[in-house]
Coordinates of C-alpha atoms and ligand atoms in Angstrom, one line a residue:
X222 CA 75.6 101.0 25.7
X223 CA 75.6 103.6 28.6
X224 CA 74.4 106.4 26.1
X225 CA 72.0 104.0 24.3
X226 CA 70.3 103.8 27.5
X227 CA 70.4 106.8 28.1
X228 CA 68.9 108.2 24.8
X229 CA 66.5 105.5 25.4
X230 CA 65.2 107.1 28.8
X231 CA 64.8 110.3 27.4
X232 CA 62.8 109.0 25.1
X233 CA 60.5 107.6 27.6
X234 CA 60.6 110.9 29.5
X235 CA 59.9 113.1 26.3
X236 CA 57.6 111.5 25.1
X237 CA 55.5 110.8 28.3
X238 CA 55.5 114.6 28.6
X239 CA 54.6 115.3 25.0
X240 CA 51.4 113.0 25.7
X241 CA 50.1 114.7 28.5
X242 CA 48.8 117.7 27.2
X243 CA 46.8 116.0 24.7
X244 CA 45.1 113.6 26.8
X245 CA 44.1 116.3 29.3
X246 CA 42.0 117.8 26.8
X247 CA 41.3 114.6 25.6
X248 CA 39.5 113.8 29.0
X249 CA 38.0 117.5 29.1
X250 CA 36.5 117.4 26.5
X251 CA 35.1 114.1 26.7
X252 CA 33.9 115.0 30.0
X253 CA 32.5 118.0 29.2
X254 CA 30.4 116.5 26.2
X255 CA 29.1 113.6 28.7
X256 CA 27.8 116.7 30.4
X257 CA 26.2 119.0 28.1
X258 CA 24.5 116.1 26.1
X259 CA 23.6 114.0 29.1
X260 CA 20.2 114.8 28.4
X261 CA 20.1 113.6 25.3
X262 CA 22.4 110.6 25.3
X263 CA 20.9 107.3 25.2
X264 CA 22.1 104.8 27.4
X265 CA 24.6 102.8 25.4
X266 CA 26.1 105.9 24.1
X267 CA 26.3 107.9 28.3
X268 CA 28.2 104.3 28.9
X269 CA 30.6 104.6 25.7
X270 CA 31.5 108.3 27.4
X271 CA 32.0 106.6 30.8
X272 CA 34.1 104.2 28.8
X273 CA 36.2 106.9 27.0
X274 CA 37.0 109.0 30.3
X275 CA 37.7 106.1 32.1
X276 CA 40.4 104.4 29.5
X277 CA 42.1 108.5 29.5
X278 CA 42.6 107.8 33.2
X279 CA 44.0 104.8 33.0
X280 CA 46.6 106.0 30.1
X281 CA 47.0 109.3 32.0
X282 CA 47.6 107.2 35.2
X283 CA 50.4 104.8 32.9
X284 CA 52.1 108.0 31.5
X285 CA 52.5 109.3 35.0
X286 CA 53.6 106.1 36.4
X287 CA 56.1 106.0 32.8
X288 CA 57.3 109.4 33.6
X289 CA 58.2 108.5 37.7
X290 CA 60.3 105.1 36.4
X291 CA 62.3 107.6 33.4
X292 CA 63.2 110.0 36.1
X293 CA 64.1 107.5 39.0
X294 CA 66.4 106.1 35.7
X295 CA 68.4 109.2 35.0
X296 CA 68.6 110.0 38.9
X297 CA 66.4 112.8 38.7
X298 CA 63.6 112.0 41.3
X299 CA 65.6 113.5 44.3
X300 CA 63.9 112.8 47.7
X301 CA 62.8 115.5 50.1
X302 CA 63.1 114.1 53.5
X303 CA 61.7 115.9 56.2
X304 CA 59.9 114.6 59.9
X305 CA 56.9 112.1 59.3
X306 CA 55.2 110.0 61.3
X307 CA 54.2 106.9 59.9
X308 CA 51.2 106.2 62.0
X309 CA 49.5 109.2 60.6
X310 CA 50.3 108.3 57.2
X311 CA 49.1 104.8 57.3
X312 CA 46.2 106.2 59.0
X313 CA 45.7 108.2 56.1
X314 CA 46.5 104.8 53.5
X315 CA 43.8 103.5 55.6
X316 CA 41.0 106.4 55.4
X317 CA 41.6 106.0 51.2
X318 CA 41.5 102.2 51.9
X319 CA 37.9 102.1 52.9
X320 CA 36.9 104.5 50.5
X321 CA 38.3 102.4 47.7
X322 CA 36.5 100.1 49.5
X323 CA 33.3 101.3 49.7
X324 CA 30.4 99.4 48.6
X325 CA 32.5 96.3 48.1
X326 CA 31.9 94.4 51.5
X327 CA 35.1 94.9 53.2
X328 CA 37.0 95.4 56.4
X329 CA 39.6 97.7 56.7
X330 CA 41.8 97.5 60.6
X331 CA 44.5 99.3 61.4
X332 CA 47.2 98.5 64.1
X333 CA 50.1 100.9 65.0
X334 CA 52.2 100.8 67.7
X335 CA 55.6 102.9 69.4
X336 CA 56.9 105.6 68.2
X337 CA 56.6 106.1 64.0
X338 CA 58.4 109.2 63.2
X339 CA 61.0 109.1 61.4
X340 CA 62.9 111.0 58.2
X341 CA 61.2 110.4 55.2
X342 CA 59.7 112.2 51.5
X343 CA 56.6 112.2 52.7
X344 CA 54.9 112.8 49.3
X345 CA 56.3 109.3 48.1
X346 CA 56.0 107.0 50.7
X347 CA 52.3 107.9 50.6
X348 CA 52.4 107.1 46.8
X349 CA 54.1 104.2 48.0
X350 CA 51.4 103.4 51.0
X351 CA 48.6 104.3 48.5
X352 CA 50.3 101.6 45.4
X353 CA 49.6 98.6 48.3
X354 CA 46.1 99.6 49.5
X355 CA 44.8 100.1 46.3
X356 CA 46.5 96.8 45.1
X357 CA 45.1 94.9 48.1
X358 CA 41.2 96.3 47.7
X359 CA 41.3 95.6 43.4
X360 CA 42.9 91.8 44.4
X361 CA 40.5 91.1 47.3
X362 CA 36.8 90.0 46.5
X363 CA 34.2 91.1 48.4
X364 CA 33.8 90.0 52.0
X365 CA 37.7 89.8 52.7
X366 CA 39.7 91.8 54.8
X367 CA 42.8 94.5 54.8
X368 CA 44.8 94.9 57.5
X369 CA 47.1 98.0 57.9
X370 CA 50.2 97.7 60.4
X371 CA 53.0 99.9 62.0
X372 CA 55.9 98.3 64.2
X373 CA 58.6 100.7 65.6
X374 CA 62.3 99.2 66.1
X375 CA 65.7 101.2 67.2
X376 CA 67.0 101.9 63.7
X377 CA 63.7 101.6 61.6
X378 CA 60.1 101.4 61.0
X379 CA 58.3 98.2 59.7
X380 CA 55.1 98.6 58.6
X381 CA 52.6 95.6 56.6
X382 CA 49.7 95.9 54.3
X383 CA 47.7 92.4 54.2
X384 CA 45.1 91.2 52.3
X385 CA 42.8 87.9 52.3
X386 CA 42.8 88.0 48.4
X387 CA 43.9 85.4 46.0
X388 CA 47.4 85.8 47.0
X389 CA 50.2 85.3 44.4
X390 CA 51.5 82.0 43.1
X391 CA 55.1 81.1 44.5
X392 CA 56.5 81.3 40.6
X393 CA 55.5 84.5 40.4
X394 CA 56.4 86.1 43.8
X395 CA 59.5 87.7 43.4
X396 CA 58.8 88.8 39.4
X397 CA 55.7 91.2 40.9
X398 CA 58.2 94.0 41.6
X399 CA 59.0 93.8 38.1
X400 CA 57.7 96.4 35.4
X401 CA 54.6 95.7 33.5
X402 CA 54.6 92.3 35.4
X403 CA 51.4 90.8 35.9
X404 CA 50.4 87.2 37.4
X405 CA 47.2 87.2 35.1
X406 CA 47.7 89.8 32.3
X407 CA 43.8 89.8 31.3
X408 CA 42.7 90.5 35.0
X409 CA 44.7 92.9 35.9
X410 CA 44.9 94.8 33.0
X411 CA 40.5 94.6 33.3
X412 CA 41.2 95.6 36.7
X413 CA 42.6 99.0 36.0
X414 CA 46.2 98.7 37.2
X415 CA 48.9 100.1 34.8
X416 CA 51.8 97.4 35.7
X417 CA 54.1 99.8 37.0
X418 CA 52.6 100.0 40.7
X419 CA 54.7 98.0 42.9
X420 CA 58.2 98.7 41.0
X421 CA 57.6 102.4 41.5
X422 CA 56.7 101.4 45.1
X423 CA 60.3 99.1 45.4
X424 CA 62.0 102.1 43.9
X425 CA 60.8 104.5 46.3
X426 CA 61.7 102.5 49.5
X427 CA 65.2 101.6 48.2
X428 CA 65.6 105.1 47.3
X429 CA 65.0 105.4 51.5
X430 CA 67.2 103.3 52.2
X431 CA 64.8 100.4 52.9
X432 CA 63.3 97.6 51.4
X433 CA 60.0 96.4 50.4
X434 CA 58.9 92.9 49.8
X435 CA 56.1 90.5 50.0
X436 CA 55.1 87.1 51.0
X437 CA 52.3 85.2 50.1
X438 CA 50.4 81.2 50.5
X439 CA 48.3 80.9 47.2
X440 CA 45.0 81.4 48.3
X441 CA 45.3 83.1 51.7
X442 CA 45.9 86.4 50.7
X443 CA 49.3 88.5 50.4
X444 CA 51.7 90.6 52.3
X445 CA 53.3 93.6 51.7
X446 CA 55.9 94.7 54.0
X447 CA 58.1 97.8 54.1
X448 CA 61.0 98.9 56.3
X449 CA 62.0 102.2 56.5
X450 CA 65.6 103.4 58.0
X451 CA 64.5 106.0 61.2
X452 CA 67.4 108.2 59.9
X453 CA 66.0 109.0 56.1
X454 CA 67.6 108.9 52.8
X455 CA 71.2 108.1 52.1
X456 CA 73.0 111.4 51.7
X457 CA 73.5 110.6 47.9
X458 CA 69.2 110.3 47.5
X459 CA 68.6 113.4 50.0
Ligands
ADP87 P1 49.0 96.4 38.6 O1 48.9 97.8 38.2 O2 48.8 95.3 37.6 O3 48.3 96.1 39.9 P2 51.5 96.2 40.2 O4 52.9 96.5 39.9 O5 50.8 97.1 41.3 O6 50.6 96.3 38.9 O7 51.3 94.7 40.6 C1 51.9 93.7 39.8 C2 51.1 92.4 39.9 O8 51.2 91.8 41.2 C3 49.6 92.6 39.7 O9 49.2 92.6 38.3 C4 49.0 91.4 40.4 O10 49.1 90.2 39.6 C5 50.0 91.2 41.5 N1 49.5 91.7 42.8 C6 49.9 92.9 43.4 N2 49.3 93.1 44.6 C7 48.6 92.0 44.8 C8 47.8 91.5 45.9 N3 47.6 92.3 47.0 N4 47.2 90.3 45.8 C9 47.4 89.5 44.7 N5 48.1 89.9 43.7 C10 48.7 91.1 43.7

């Protein structure tokens, strides 16, 4: 069973890599014709060429995500801790909040307090940071708020992402972290996301050491929260 797995995850990882070439120059070239005949397209066609780049994204962005999940799998995604400070990275989360943001009507507050630094891979926890703002601006409608946080304890940092979107039905709460789990499959899938956002995100703070969960009343909104261990990785992950 152990190697059918296995074989099974390098399948994934193959094959995401075999697909990524293509659809580069998939997107290049699509791009570059959107370009060049601009001039000449009509309108339905220059929105069929936005269409086209748009879907490669969204495949590119599912391969990538595909490719993070194979190599967490075979143990492979080894974390680089060094010293970050939280604060400036949810700062950060909060600068590409309001430009996801923009022209959509809403607030974006940020609240940070004590001392934030700890040990960390600071590349992933802003992939992480970056999955829950950009979850919380697609699953808010216009006029709603997003409210970035940072608490300092002893032995840990806690830090929340909330939202004043739809918020997520009880029965579906816990199965969110799941891959390719969606509460409304036609929505989100319109909406862009690939699925695999908030397990990748789970992954990454257990990875740390820490934990990452949510809580939610339908119809208020969500919350994302995220404790990271001051000290960093477990050996075994560092
Ligand atoms: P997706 O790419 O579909 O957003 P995620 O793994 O990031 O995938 O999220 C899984 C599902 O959790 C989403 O499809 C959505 O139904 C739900 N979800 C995530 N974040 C929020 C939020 N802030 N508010 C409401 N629902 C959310």
């Amino acid at each position: 069973v152990r190697e059918a797995f296995q074989r099974q995850r390098a399948f994934v990882a193959d094959a995401s890599h075999e697909l990524r070439t293509p659809l580069t120059l998939l997107r290049g070239n699509a791009e570059l014709l959107q370009m060049t005949a601009a001039a000449h397209l009509s309108s339905e066609d220059a929105q069929s060429f936005r269409e086209i780049v748009r879907q490669t994204e969204q495949i590119e962005r599912l391969i990538s995500d595909m490719s993070t999940l194979a190599r967490m799998d075979e143990g492979q995604l080894l974390l680089q801790p060094a010293p970050v400070d939280i604060g400036e990275l949810l700062r950060s989360a909060a600068a590409d909040a309001r430009l996801l943001a923009a022209g959509k009507d809403m607030a974006v507050y940020l609240e940070t307090d004590g001392d934030l630094r700890i040990a960390a891979d600071e590349t992933r926890v802003r992939e992480l940071l970056l999955a829950l703002v950009d979850n919380a601006v697609r699953y808010t409608p216009p006029g709603g708020t997003i409210t970035l946080r940072a608490t300092a304890a002893d032995s840990h940092v806690e830090v929340s992402a909330s939202d004043t979107g739809p918020g997520i039905p009880p029965e579906h709460i816990e199965r969110v972290f799941e891959r390719f789990y969606r509460v409304d499959p036609s929505r989100s899938r319109e909406q862009g996301g690939s699925g695999l956002g908030l397990s990748i995100a789970r992954a990454i703070a257990e990875a740390h050491g820490g934990s990452l969960t949510v809580s939610s009343k339908e119809g208020t909104g969500a919350t994302f929260t995220l404790q990271l261990p001051r000290s960093g990785p477990p050996a075994a992950s560092g």
